[in-house]
C-alpha positions as YAML, in Angstrom:
chain: A
units: angstrom
residues:
- id: 1
  name: MET
  ca: [-36.44, 18.92, 6.06]
- id: 2
  name: SER
  ca: [-39.82, 17.61, 5.03]
- id: 3
  name: ALA
  ca: [-40.72, 13.95, 4.99]
- id: 4
  name: ASN
  ca: [-42.06, 12.35, 1.87]
- id: 5
  name: LEU
  ca: [-43.48, 9.00, 2.94]
- id: 6
  name: THR
  ca: [-44.09, 6.35, 0.32]
- id: 7
  name: LYS
  ca: [-46.19, 3.65, 1.95]
- id: 8
  name: GLN
  ca: [-47.41, 1.60, -0.98]
- id: 9
  name: THR
  ca: [-45.11, -1.16, -2.15]
- id: 10
  name: THR
  ca: [-44.44, -0.67, -5.85]
- id: 11
  name: PHE
  ca: [-41.20, -2.62, -6.18]
- id: 12
  name: ASP
  ca: [-40.41, -6.30, -5.85]
- id: 13
  name: ALA
  ca: [-37.11, -5.30, -4.25]
- id: 14
  name: ILE
  ca: [-35.07, -2.28, -3.31]
- id: 15
  name: ILE
  ca: [-31.38, -2.56, -4.22]
- id: 16
  name: ILE
  ca: [-28.99, -0.39, -2.23]
- id: 17
  name: GLY
  ca: [-25.85, 0.33, -4.23]
- id: 18
  name: ALA
  ca: [-25.45, 0.89, -7.99]
- id: 19
  name: GLY
  ca: [-22.13, -0.89, -8.34]
- id: 20
  name: ALA
  ca: [-21.37, -3.99, -10.40]
- id: 21
  name: CYS
  ca: [-23.48, -6.35, -8.30]
- id: 22
  name: GLY
  ca: [-26.44, -4.04, -7.85]
- id: 23
  name: LEU
  ca: [-26.64, -3.10, -11.52]
- id: 24
  name: MET
  ca: [-26.45, -6.72, -12.65]
- id: 25
  name: CYS
  ca: [-29.10, -7.67, -10.12]
- id: 26
  name: ALA
  ca: [-31.51, -4.99, -11.35]
- id: 27
  name: VAL
  ca: [-31.03, -5.93, -14.99]
- id: 28
  name: GLN
  ca: [-31.42, -9.67, -14.41]
- id: 29
  name: ALA
  ca: [-34.50, -9.04, -12.28]
- id: 30
  name: GLY
  ca: [-35.90, -6.94, -15.11]
- id: 31
  name: PHE
  ca: [-35.39, -9.81, -17.54]
- id: 32
  name: LEU
  ca: [-37.57, -11.91, -15.21]
- id: 33
  name: GLY
  ca: [-40.34, -9.31, -15.12]
- id: 34
  name: LYS
  ca: [-39.52, -8.13, -11.61]
- id: 35
  name: ARG
  ca: [-39.38, -4.42, -10.81]
- id: 36
  name: THR
  ca: [-36.57, -3.09, -8.65]
- id: 37
  name: LEU
  ca: [-35.39, 0.32, -7.52]
- id: 38
  name: ILE
  ca: [-31.69, 1.07, -7.04]
- id: 39
  name: LEU
  ca: [-30.69, 3.66, -4.46]
- id: 40
  name: GLU
  ca: [-27.19, 5.08, -4.96]
- id: 41
  name: LYS
  ca: [-25.48, 7.70, -2.81]
- id: 42
  name: ASN
  ca: [-23.10, 8.86, -5.56]
- id: 43
  name: ASN
  ca: [-24.04, 11.19, -8.40]
- id: 44
  name: ARG
  ca: [-23.39, 8.44, -10.96]
- id: 45
  name: ALA
  ca: [-23.79, 4.69, -11.21]
- id: 46
  name: GLY
  ca: [-20.84, 2.33, -11.35]
- id: 47
  name: ALA
  ca: [-18.28, 4.71, -9.83]
- id: 48
  name: LYS
  ca: [-15.82, 1.93, -9.00]
- id: 49
  name: ILE
  ca: [-16.33, 0.25, -12.38]
- id: 50
  name: LEU
  ca: [-15.30, 3.49, -14.05]
- id: 51
  name: ILE
  ca: [-11.88, 3.61, -12.35]
- id: 52
  name: SER
  ca: [-11.10, -0.11, -12.58]
- id: 53
  name: GLY
  ca: [-8.20, -1.27, -14.71]
- id: 54
  name: GLY
  ca: [-6.96, 2.28, -15.08]
- id: 55
  name: GLY
  ca: [-10.32, 3.30, -16.54]
- id: 56
  name: ARG
  ca: [-10.34, 0.35, -18.95]
- id: 57
  name: CYS
  ca: [-12.22, -2.16, -16.72]
- id: 58
  name: ASN
  ca: [-10.95, -5.74, -16.72]
- id: 59
  name: TYR
  ca: [-14.49, -7.01, -16.38]
- id: 60
  name: THR
  ca: [-13.78, -10.72, -15.89]
- id: 61
  name: ASN
  ca: [-11.00, -13.28, -15.93]
- id: 62
  name: LEU
  ca: [-10.96, -16.35, -18.14]
- id: 63
  name: HIS
  ca: [-9.36, -18.46, -15.40]
- id: 64
  name: THR
  ca: [-11.96, -17.81, -12.70]
- id: 65
  name: SER
  ca: [-12.49, -20.59, -10.17]
- id: 66
  name: ALA
  ca: [-12.85, -20.79, -6.39]
- id: 67
  name: GLN
  ca: [-9.06, -21.08, -6.13]
- id: 68
  name: GLN
  ca: [-8.59, -17.37, -6.86]
- id: 69
  name: PHE
  ca: [-10.76, -16.26, -3.93]
- id: 70
  name: ILE
  ca: [-10.06, -15.73, -0.24]
- id: 71
  name: SER
  ca: [-12.79, -16.52, 2.28]
- id: 72
  name: ALA
  ca: [-13.22, -18.18, 5.64]
- id: 73
  name: ASN
  ca: [-15.28, -20.65, 3.61]
- id: 74
  name: PRO
  ca: [-13.37, -21.23, 0.34]
- id: 75
  name: HIS
  ca: [-16.24, -23.29, -1.09]
- id: 76
  name: PHE
  ca: [-18.94, -20.64, -0.66]
- id: 77
  name: CYS
  ca: [-18.44, -18.95, -4.04]
- id: 78
  name: LYS
  ca: [-18.71, -22.18, -6.03]
- id: 79
  name: SER
  ca: [-22.52, -22.15, -6.23]
- id: 80
  name: ALA
  ca: [-22.68, -18.62, -7.64]
- id: 81
  name: PHE
  ca: [-19.97, -19.40, -10.20]
- id: 82
  name: ALA
  ca: [-21.85, -22.53, -11.25]
- id: 83
  name: GLN
  ca: [-25.00, -20.46, -11.82]
- id: 84
  name: TRP
  ca: [-23.26, -17.59, -13.64]
- id: 85
  name: THR
  ca: [-20.05, -18.53, -15.45]
- id: 86
  name: VAL
  ca: [-17.33, -16.54, -17.20]
- id: 87
  name: ASP
  ca: [-18.93, -17.59, -20.50]
- id: 88
  name: ASP
  ca: [-22.19, -16.10, -19.28]
- id: 89
  name: THR
  ca: [-20.42, -12.81, -18.56]
- id: 90
  name: ILE
  ca: [-18.79, -12.77, -21.99]
- id: 91
  name: SER
  ca: [-22.05, -13.60, -23.76]
- id: 92
  name: PHE
  ca: [-23.98, -11.00, -21.77]
- id: 93
  name: PHE
  ca: [-21.67, -8.16, -22.71]
- id: 94
  name: GLU
  ca: [-21.29, -9.33, -26.31]
- id: 95
  name: ALA
  ca: [-25.09, -9.20, -26.65]
- id: 96
  name: TYR
  ca: [-24.89, -5.48, -25.89]
- id: 97
  name: GLY
  ca: [-21.92, -4.63, -28.08]
- id: 98
  name: ILE
  ca: [-18.98, -5.21, -25.73]
- id: 99
  name: GLN
  ca: [-16.31, -7.42, -27.29]
- id: 100
  name: GLY
  ca: [-13.54, -8.64, -25.00]
- id: 101
  name: GLN
  ca: [-9.81, -8.81, -25.54]
- id: 102
  name: GLU
  ca: [-7.53, -10.90, -23.35]
- id: 103
  name: LYS
  ca: [-4.54, -9.23, -21.79]
- id: 104
  name: THR
  ca: [-2.18, -10.51, -19.09]
- id: 105
  name: LEU
  ca: [-3.08, -13.74, -17.26]
- id: 106
  name: GLY
  ca: [-6.64, -14.13, -18.54]
- id: 107
  name: GLN
  ca: [-7.79, -10.57, -17.89]
- id: 108
  name: LEU
  ca: [-10.57, -9.54, -20.25]
- id: 109
  name: PHE
  ca: [-10.99, -5.87, -21.22]
- id: 110
  name: PRO
  ca: [-13.44, -4.22, -23.62]
- id: 111
  name: THR
  ca: [-11.81, -3.77, -27.03]
- id: 112
  name: THR
  ca: [-12.66, -0.07, -26.68]
- id: 113
  name: ASN
  ca: [-10.60, 0.06, -23.45]
- id: 114
  name: LYS
  ca: [-13.34, 2.22, -21.93]
- id: 115
  name: ALA
  ca: [-14.89, 1.31, -18.58]
- id: 116
  name: LYS
  ca: [-17.75, 3.71, -19.28]
- id: 117
  name: ASP
  ca: [-18.94, 1.37, -22.03]
- id: 118
  name: ILE
  ca: [-19.55, -1.31, -19.38]
- id: 119
  name: VAL
  ca: [-21.53, 1.10, -17.21]
- id: 120
  name: GLU
  ca: [-23.55, 2.34, -20.19]
- id: 121
  name: VAL
  ca: [-24.74, -1.22, -20.89]
- id: 122
  name: PHE
  ca: [-26.37, -1.28, -17.47]
- id: 123
  name: THR
  ca: [-27.72, 2.26, -17.42]
- id: 124
  name: GLN
  ca: [-29.36, 1.72, -20.82]
- id: 125
  name: LEU
  ca: [-30.81, -1.65, -19.78]
- id: 126
  name: CYS
  ca: [-32.13, -0.24, -16.51]
- id: 127
  name: GLN
  ca: [-33.89, 2.44, -18.55]
- id: 128
  name: ASP
  ca: [-35.25, -0.03, -21.11]
- id: 129
  name: LEU
  ca: [-36.45, -2.45, -18.43]
- id: 130
  name: ASP
  ca: [-37.99, 0.28, -16.23]
- id: 131
  name: GLN
  ca: [-35.62, -0.36, -13.35]
- id: 132
  name: PRO
  ca: [-35.16, 3.16, -11.94]
- id: 133
  name: VAL
  ca: [-31.86, 4.27, -10.42]
- id: 134
  name: TRP
  ca: [-32.07, 7.08, -7.86]
- id: 135
  name: LEU
  ca: [-28.71, 8.84, -7.62]
- id: 136
  name: ASN
  ca: [-27.64, 11.18, -4.79]
- id: 137
  name: THR
  ca: [-29.77, 9.10, -2.44]
- id: 138
  name: ASN
  ca: [-28.36, 8.32, 0.99]
- id: 139
  name: VAL
  ca: [-29.96, 5.40, 2.83]
- id: 140
  name: ASN
  ca: [-30.22, 6.04, 6.56]
- id: 141
  name: ALA
  ca: [-31.89, 2.85, 7.79]
- id: 142
  name: VAL
  ca: [-33.25, -0.53, 6.80]
- id: 143
  name: GLU
  ca: [-35.91, -2.03, 9.08]
- id: 144
  name: GLN
  ca: [-38.25, -4.98, 8.94]
- id: 145
  name: SER
  ca: [-41.92, -4.07, 8.56]
- id: 146
  name: ASP
  ca: [-45.29, -5.62, 7.86]
- id: 147
  name: GLU
  ca: [-44.66, -5.16, 4.13]
- id: 148
  name: GLY
  ca: [-41.23, -6.79, 4.42]
- id: 149
  name: PHE
  ca: [-38.78, -3.92, 4.80]
- id: 150
  name: THR
  ca: [-38.85, -0.17, 5.17]
- id: 151
  name: VAL
  ca: [-35.94, 1.79, 3.77]
- id: 152
  name: SER
  ca: [-35.44, 5.33, 5.07]
- id: 153
  name: TYR
  ca: [-33.47, 7.67, 2.83]
- id: 154
  name: GLU
  ca: [-32.53, 11.27, 2.11]
- id: 155
  name: ARG
  ca: [-32.73, 12.59, -1.44]
- id: 156
  name: ASP
  ca: [-32.54, 16.14, -2.74]
- id: 157
  name: GLY
  ca: [-32.72, 17.46, 0.80]
- id: 158
  name: LYS
  ca: [-35.88, 15.53, 1.58]
- id: 159
  name: LEU
  ca: [-36.42, 12.55, 3.85]
- id: 160
  name: GLY
  ca: [-38.46, 9.63, 2.60]
- id: 161
  name: ARG
  ca: [-39.38, 6.03, 3.21]
- id: 162
  name: LEU
  ca: [-40.00, 3.15, 0.84]
- id: 163
  name: THR
  ca: [-41.34, -0.31, 1.48]
- id: 164
  name: ALA
  ca: [-40.64, -3.51, -0.40]
- id: 165
  name: PRO
  ca: [-40.91, -7.22, 0.33]
- id: 166
  name: LYS
  ca: [-37.18, -7.69, -0.28]
- id: 167
  name: VAL
  ca: [-33.98, -5.66, 0.09]
- id: 168
  name: VAL
  ca: [-30.62, -6.25, -1.59]
- id: 169
  name: ILE
  ca: [-27.46, -4.75, -0.09]
- id: 170
  name: THR
  ca: [-24.70, -4.29, -2.69]
- id: 171
  name: THR
  ca: [-22.86, -1.31, -1.25]
- id: 172
  name: GLY
  ca: [-19.33, -2.66, -1.66]
- id: 173
  name: GLY
  ca: [-16.52, -2.59, 0.87]
- id: 174
  name: LEU
  ca: [-14.39, 0.09, 2.53]
- id: 175
  name: PRO
  ca: [-12.15, 1.05, -0.43]
- id: 176
  name: VAL
  ca: [-12.27, 3.81, -1.77]
- id: 177
  name: GLN
  ca: [-13.70, 6.57, 0.46]
- id: 178
  name: LYS
  ca: [-13.57, 9.27, -2.22]
- id: 179
  name: LEU
  ca: [-15.99, 7.09, -4.21]
- id: 180
  name: GLY
  ca: [-18.39, 6.96, -1.27]
- id: 181
  name: ALA
  ca: [-17.21, 3.67, 0.23]
- id: 182
  name: THR
  ca: [-18.57, 2.95, 3.72]
- id: 183
  name: ASP
  ca: [-19.21, 0.03, 6.04]
- id: 184
  name: PHE
  ca: [-22.97, 0.28, 5.39]
- id: 185
  name: GLY
  ca: [-23.44, -3.34, 4.35]
- id: 186
  name: MET
  ca: [-21.60, -4.66, 7.39]
- id: 187
  name: ARG
  ca: [-23.52, -2.31, 9.71]
- id: 188
  name: ILE
  ca: [-26.83, -3.56, 8.39]
- id: 189
  name: ALA
  ca: [-25.65, -7.16, 8.79]
- id: 190
  name: ARG
  ca: [-24.68, -6.54, 12.42]
- id: 191
  name: GLN
  ca: [-27.99, -4.76, 13.02]
- id: 192
  name: PHE
  ca: [-29.76, -7.99, 12.11]
- id: 193
  name: GLY
  ca: [-27.53, -10.09, 14.36]
- id: 194
  name: MET
  ca: [-25.19, -11.39, 11.66]
- id: 195
  name: ASN
  ca: [-21.49, -12.03, 12.16]
- id: 196
  name: VAL
  ca: [-18.88, -10.04, 10.24]
- id: 197
  name: VAL
  ca: [-15.36, -11.29, 9.53]
- id: 198
  name: LYS
  ca: [-12.89, -8.52, 10.41]
- id: 199
  name: PRO
  ca: [-12.42, -6.34, 7.30]
- id: 200
  name: MET
  ca: [-8.91, -5.43, 6.11]
- id: 201
  name: PRO
  ca: [-7.44, -3.76, 3.01]
- id: 202
  name: ALA
  ca: [-6.59, -6.20, 0.20]
- id: 203
  name: LEU
  ca: [-4.79, -5.84, -3.12]
- id: 204
  name: VAL
  ca: [-2.94, -2.98, -1.47]
- id: 205
  name: PRO
  ca: [0.65, -1.61, -1.66]
- id: 206
  name: LEU
  ca: [2.95, -2.36, 1.29]
- id: 207
  name: THR
  ca: [5.06, 0.15, 3.17]
- id: 208
  name: ILE
  ca: [8.67, -0.01, 4.37]
- id: 209
  name: THR
  ca: [9.93, 2.18, 7.22]
- id: 210
  name: GLY
  ca: [13.01, 2.49, 9.40]
- id: 211
  name: LYS
  ca: [16.57, 1.69, 8.35]
- id: 212
  name: ASP
  ca: [15.48, -0.24, 5.23]
- id: 213
  name: ARG
  ca: [13.46, 2.59, 3.68]
- id: 214
  name: PRO
  ca: [16.38, 4.43, 1.99]
- id: 215
  name: TRP
  ca: [17.26, 1.29, 0.04]
- id: 216
  name: TYR
  ca: [13.74, 1.16, -1.44]
- id: 217
  name: GLU
  ca: [13.61, 4.90, -2.00]
- id: 218
  name: GLN
  ca: [16.67, 4.81, -4.25]
- id: 219
  name: LEU
  ca: [14.86, 2.32, -6.50]
- id: 220
  name: SER
  ca: [11.62, 4.29, -6.75]
- id: 221
  name: GLY
  ca: [10.11, 3.79, -10.19]
- id: 222
  name: ASN
  ca: [11.94, 0.54, -10.98]
- id: 223
  name: SER
  ca: [9.72, -2.36, -12.03]
- id: 224
  name: ILE
  ca: [11.09, -5.92, -12.06]
- id: 225
  name: PHE
  ca: [9.54, -9.29, -12.91]
- id: 226
  name: CYS
  ca: [9.83, -11.44, -9.77]
- id: 227
  name: SER
  ca: [8.33, -14.24, -7.77]
- id: 228
  name: VAL
  ca: [6.99, -13.21, -4.37]
- id: 229
  name: SER
  ca: [5.99, -15.75, -1.76]
- id: 230
  name: ASN
  ca: [5.16, -16.45, 1.85]
- id: 231
  name: ASP
  ca: [4.19, -19.68, 3.59]
- id: 232
  name: LYS
  ca: [0.69, -19.49, 2.06]
- id: 233
  name: ILE
  ca: [1.13, -18.71, -1.64]
- id: 234
  name: SER
  ca: [3.38, -17.33, -4.37]
- id: 235
  name: PHE
  ca: [2.82, -15.03, -7.36]
- id: 236
  name: GLU
  ca: [4.93, -14.28, -10.43]
- id: 237
  name: GLU
  ca: [4.40, -10.82, -11.84]
- id: 238
  name: ASN
  ca: [6.08, -7.43, -11.76]
- id: 239
  name: ILE
  ca: [6.87, -5.60, -8.55]
- id: 240
  name: LEU
  ca: [7.25, -1.83, -8.40]
- id: 241
  name: PHE
  ca: [9.64, -0.09, -6.02]
- id: 242
  name: THR
  ca: [8.35, 3.19, -4.60]
- id: 243
  name: HIS
  ca: [9.66, 5.84, -2.24]
- id: 244
  name: TRP
  ca: [7.52, 4.35, 0.53]
- id: 245
  name: GLY
  ca: [7.84, 0.63, -0.21]
- id: 246
  name: LEU
  ca: [6.51, -1.87, -2.73]
- id: 247
  name: SER
  ca: [3.63, -2.05, -5.17]
- id: 248
  name: GLY
  ca: [2.96, -3.65, -8.55]
- id: 249
  name: PRO
  ca: [0.77, -6.65, -9.42]
- id: 250
  name: ALA
  ca: [2.77, -9.30, -7.54]
- id: 251
  name: ILE
  ca: [2.83, -7.26, -4.33]
- id: 252
  name: LEU
  ca: [-0.87, -6.42, -4.56]
- id: 253
  name: GLN
  ca: [-1.68, -10.10, -4.98]
- id: 254
  name: LEU
  ca: [0.47, -11.17, -2.04]
- id: 255
  name: SER
  ca: [-0.92, -8.41, 0.19]
- id: 256
  name: SER
  ca: [-4.25, -10.24, 0.38]
- id: 257
  name: TYR
  ca: [-2.42, -13.11, 2.10]
- id: 258
  name: TRP
  ca: [-0.17, -10.96, 4.28]
- id: 259
  name: GLN
  ca: [-0.66, -10.10, 7.95]
- id: 260
  name: ALA
  ca: [1.09, -7.32, 9.89]
- id: 261
  name: GLY
  ca: [4.41, -8.49, 11.34]
- id: 262
  name: GLU
  ca: [4.96, -11.21, 8.76]
- id: 263
  name: VAL
  ca: [7.87, -11.46, 6.34]
- id: 264
  name: PHE
  ca: [7.81, -12.62, 2.74]
- id: 265
  name: TYR
  ca: [10.45, -13.39, 0.15]
- id: 266
  name: ILE
  ca: [11.23, -12.19, -3.35]
- id: 267
  name: ASP
  ca: [12.99, -14.26, -5.99]
- id: 268
  name: LEU
  ca: [14.62, -11.56, -8.10]
- id: 269
  name: LEU
  ca: [15.52, -14.03, -10.83]
- id: 270
  name: PRO
  ca: [12.71, -16.61, -11.15]
- id: 271
  name: HIS
  ca: [13.28, -19.72, -13.27]
- id: 272
  name: ARG
  ca: [17.02, -19.08, -13.41]
- id: 273
  name: ASP
  ca: [19.76, -20.14, -11.01]
- id: 274
  name: VAL
  ca: [22.20, -17.32, -10.31]
- id: 275
  name: ALA
  ca: [24.85, -19.78, -9.11]
- id: 276
  name: GLU
  ca: [24.59, -21.68, -12.39]
- id: 277
  name: LEU
  ca: [24.84, -18.43, -14.36]
- id: 278
  name: ILE
  ca: [27.99, -17.54, -12.45]
- id: 279
  name: GLN
  ca: [29.50, -20.97, -13.02]
- id: 280
  name: ASN
  ca: [28.79, -20.87, -16.76]
- id: 281
  name: GLU
  ca: [30.20, -17.36, -17.10]
- id: 282
  name: ARG
  ca: [33.30, -18.39, -15.14]
- id: 283
  name: LEU
  ca: [34.18, -20.86, -17.86]
- id: 284
  name: ILE
  ca: [33.94, -18.18, -20.55]
- id: 285
  name: ASN
  ca: [35.17, -15.07, -18.77]
- id: 286
  name: PRO
  ca: [36.61, -15.80, -15.30]
- id: 287
  name: LYS
  ca: [37.88, -12.23, -14.87]
- id: 288
  name: LYS
  ca: [34.43, -10.73, -15.31]
- id: 289
  name: THR
  ca: [33.22, -9.06, -12.12]
- id: 290
  name: LEU
  ca: [30.02, -9.95, -10.35]
- id: 291
  name: GLY
  ca: [28.95, -6.34, -10.85]
- id: 292
  name: LEU
  ca: [29.15, -6.67, -14.63]
- id: 293
  name: LEU
  ca: [27.19, -9.93, -14.51]
- id: 294
  name: LEU
  ca: [24.42, -8.28, -12.48]
- id: 295
  name: ALA
  ca: [24.40, -5.30, -14.84]
- id: 296
  name: GLY
  ca: [23.46, -7.71, -17.61]
- id: 297
  name: LEU
  ca: [20.54, -9.09, -15.60]
- id: 298
  name: TYR
  ca: [18.99, -5.91, -14.20]
- id: 299
  name: THR
  ca: [18.69, -2.20, -14.82]
- id: 300
  name: ARG
  ca: [21.81, -0.29, -13.87]
- id: 301
  name: LYS
  ca: [19.99, 1.36, -10.98]
- id: 302
  name: PHE
  ca: [18.92, -1.99, -9.55]
- id: 303
  name: ALA
  ca: [22.33, -3.59, -10.08]
- id: 304
  name: ASP
  ca: [23.90, -0.63, -8.27]
- id: 305
  name: ALA
  ca: [21.47, -1.06, -5.37]
- id: 306
  name: LEU
  ca: [22.44, -4.72, -5.02]
- id: 307
  name: SER
  ca: [26.12, -3.76, -5.03]
- id: 308
  name: GLY
  ca: [25.88, -2.47, -1.47]
- id: 309
  name: GLN
  ca: [25.14, -5.98, -0.22]
- id: 310
  name: LEU
  ca: [27.17, -8.19, -2.57]
- id: 311
  name: PRO
  ca: [30.89, -8.54, -3.50]
- id: 312
  name: VAL
  ca: [30.41, -6.88, -6.87]
- id: 313
  name: GLN
  ca: [34.10, -5.93, -7.29]
- id: 314
  name: LYS
  ca: [35.27, -9.53, -7.17]
- id: 315
  name: ASN
  ca: [35.79, -11.38, -10.42]
- id: 316
  name: LEU
  ca: [33.76, -14.52, -10.88]
- id: 317
  name: ALA
  ca: [36.75, -16.85, -10.55]
- id: 318
  name: SER
  ca: [37.56, -15.58, -7.08]
- id: 319
  name: LEU
  ca: [34.08, -15.91, -5.58]
- id: 320
  name: SER
  ca: [34.14, -18.24, -2.57]
- id: 321
  name: LYS
  ca: [31.45, -20.71, -1.52]
- id: 322
  name: GLU
  ca: [30.41, -18.21, 1.16]
- id: 323
  name: ASP
  ca: [30.16, -15.52, -1.50]
- id: 324
  name: LEU
  ca: [27.98, -17.75, -3.70]
- id: 325
  name: ASP
  ca: [25.71, -18.59, -0.77]
- id: 326
  name: ALA
  ca: [25.28, -14.90, 0.01]
- id: 327
  name: ILE
  ca: [24.54, -14.10, -3.66]
- id: 328
  name: LYS
  ca: [21.95, -16.88, -3.90]
- id: 329
  name: GLN
  ca: [20.30, -15.71, -0.69]
- id: 330
  name: GLN
  ca: [20.11, -12.12, -1.90]
- id: 331
  name: ILE
  ca: [18.88, -12.93, -5.41]
- id: 332
  name: HIS
  ca: [16.54, -15.85, -4.77]
- id: 333
  name: HIS
  ca: [15.44, -15.28, -1.16]
- id: 334
  name: PHE
  ca: [15.34, -11.51, -0.72]
- id: 335
  name: LYS
  ca: [13.64, -11.00, 2.65]
- id: 336
  name: VAL
  ca: [11.05, -8.26, 3.14]
- id: 337
  name: LYS
  ca: [9.29, -7.27, 6.37]
- id: 338
  name: PRO
  ca: [6.75, -4.53, 5.60]
- id: 339
  name: ALA
  ca: [5.76, -2.04, 8.27]
- id: 340
  name: GLY
  ca: [2.16, -2.01, 7.06]
- id: 341
  name: ASP
  ca: [-0.01, -1.25, 4.06]
- id: 342
  name: LYS
  ca: [-1.28, 1.92, 2.37]
- id: 343
  name: GLY
  ca: [-4.81, 1.47, 3.71]
- id: 344
  name: TYR
  ca: [-8.27, 1.47, 2.18]
- id: 345
  name: ASP
  ca: [-7.79, 4.53, -0.02]
- id: 346
  name: LYS
  ca: [-5.02, 2.75, -1.95]
- id: 347
  name: ALA
  ca: [-6.54, -0.74, -1.75]
- id: 348
  name: GLU
  ca: [-8.34, -2.25, -4.72]
- id: 349
  name: VAL
  ca: [-10.75, -4.24, -2.54]
- id: 350
  name: MET
  ca: [-11.51, -5.35, 1.01]
- id: 351
  name: ARG
  ca: [-10.99, -8.79, 2.49]
- id: 352
  name: GLY
  ca: [-13.31, -9.99, 5.23]
- id: 353
  name: GLY
  ca: [-16.90, -8.81, 5.42]
- id: 354
  name: ILE
  ca: [-20.23, -10.47, 6.09]
- id: 355
  name: ASP
  ca: [-19.66, -14.01, 7.29]
- id: 356
  name: THR
  ca: [-20.64, -16.47, 4.55]
- id: 357
  name: ASN
  ca: [-22.10, -18.76, 7.23]
- id: 358
  name: GLU
  ca: [-24.86, -16.16, 7.56]
- id: 359
  name: LEU
  ca: [-25.88, -16.47, 3.90]
- id: 360
  name: SER
  ca: [-27.23, -19.15, 1.59]
- id: 361
  name: SER
  ca: [-24.61, -19.88, -1.04]
- id: 362
  name: LYS
  ca: [-27.39, -20.77, -3.50]
- id: 363
  name: THR
  ca: [-29.38, -17.54, -3.13]
- id: 364
  name: MET
  ca: [-27.21, -15.01, -1.19]
- id: 365
  name: GLU
  ca: [-30.17, -14.54, 1.16]
- id: 366
  name: ALA
  ca: [-29.57, -14.00, 4.88]
- id: 367
  name: LYS
  ca: [-30.46, -17.16, 6.77]
- id: 368
  name: LYS
  ca: [-31.73, -15.22, 9.79]
- id: 369
  name: VAL
  ca: [-33.61, -12.57, 7.80]
- id: 370
  name: PRO
  ca: [-35.73, -13.89, 4.92]
- id: 371
  name: GLY
  ca: [-35.96, -11.36, 2.10]
- id: 372
  name: LEU
  ca: [-32.64, -9.66, 2.91]
- id: 373
  name: PHE
  ca: [-29.81, -10.33, 0.43]
- id: 374
  name: PHE
  ca: [-26.15, -9.35, 0.35]
- id: 375
  name: GLY
  ca: [-23.81, -9.52, -2.63]
- id: 376
  name: GLY
  ca: [-20.43, -8.43, -3.94]
- id: 377
  name: GLU
  ca: [-17.55, -6.98, -1.98]
- id: 378
  name: CYS
  ca: [-19.35, -6.58, 1.36]
- id: 379
  name: VAL
  ca: [-19.42, -10.39, 1.64]
- id: 380
  name: ASP
  ca: [-16.37, -12.32, 2.90]
- id: 381
  name: VAL
  ca: [-15.28, -13.40, -0.59]
- id: 382
  name: THR
  ca: [-12.26, -11.57, -2.05]
- id: 383
  name: GLY
  ca: [-10.76, -12.28, -5.45]
- id: 384
  name: TRP
  ca: [-7.29, -11.85, -6.87]
- id: 385
  name: LEU
  ca: [-6.28, -8.89, -8.98]
- id: 386
  name: GLY
  ca: [-7.34, -9.11, -12.62]
- id: 387
  name: GLY
  ca: [-11.11, -9.15, -13.07]
- id: 388
  name: TYR
  ca: [-11.96, -11.85, -10.54]
- id: 389
  name: ASN
  ca: [-13.87, -9.53, -8.21]
- id: 390
  name: PHE
  ca: [-16.04, -8.33, -11.09]
- id: 391
  name: GLN
  ca: [-16.91, -11.92, -11.95]
- id: 392
  name: TRP
  ca: [-17.96, -12.43, -8.32]
- id: 393
  name: ALA
  ca: [-20.10, -9.29, -8.44]
- id: 394
  name: TRP
  ca: [-21.84, -10.27, -11.70]
- id: 395
  name: ALA
  ca: [-22.48, -13.79, -10.37]
- id: 396
  name: CYS
  ca: [-23.93, -12.50, -7.10]
- id: 397
  name: GLY
  ca: [-26.19, -10.08, -8.95]
- id: 398
  name: PHE
  ca: [-27.52, -12.83, -11.19]
- id: 399
  name: VAL
  ca: [-28.09, -15.28, -8.32]
- id: 400
  name: ILE
  ca: [-29.94, -12.75, -6.16]
- id: 401
  name: ALA
  ca: [-32.16, -11.69, -9.06]
- id: 402
  name: GLN
  ca: [-33.31, -15.28, -9.55]
- id: 403
  name: ASN
  ca: [-34.55, -15.36, -5.96]
- id: 404
  name: LEU
  ca: [-36.33, -12.04, -5.60]
...
């Protein structure tokens, strides 16, 4: 392969990664009269944006605050969110024709329900602002040089080098490999002597193996509104039973706070007391069986699954205190010990990443390497399900652009 060396610095910064953070950074830099170049290994920009929210893209969340983010330093994200707010995100997209509609729990989607509309805002702006995006470009190395940084790349079968005074790494995390996800950002951080918090899958389904698996398999496809909790946090949303374990919004949320070997609990009837329901029904229909009562609370399939562990043939009047205790335990404190998770290819995001102690919270610049910036998912800041991670990406992109 031939080498095409570009020695003259023609860009204020080179941005590596055309995801949410990189695209926002390029556009905001363009607004400030700065010229950037985005290098993207995929054949299209915004690949992960396009699949988010089932292809509808929940592009922010109205309830965003530091409380919905996981990090070794829970305060780190506050500066970025103060500089670029949810209102800023809404106004930005509205200015380019994207109206938002609120769905569950503050999630904001485009009224068109098309993620491609979000990406098109950025691709059009990059074109209008002369912020080129090089697709199918694989970056091989980032090194400090007299001009600031030299970026070595391969594009269209040719090797090349570019120089710029500043480099922005917005290459995302390890999910999802089929979209080109790699550990590039973390490798570059380590290369420059920066610490990385151990990465792990987050917002990911959990697996059940062994003797408990058949019980979950029989419920595959059933979705139930529940409260799931461990000693760190609790979430109230639907859970989905699958042939390999548990998924659904509540499980994905809890997975970000779960470690291998830990148990968690499911309240299968949140905000209602099953013992009180039994007592009230006893007064009206004492001969009614527990099985019939459960059939009125759950799908038949789920009620049948519970019947293997509860005295469903007994009528309500004959239930003993021991029976009631067992029912309450099963309904309100259903114990789950997952075997593991489904890994990065099924995870929405990654937790862990570049240690926030290595970065300025005000600028996202590496403290040890002036001119080198990191933003988005490769940093140790991980949001809940529901648009929070996009808000983090937009905020990072804005903040970095102000400091290029």
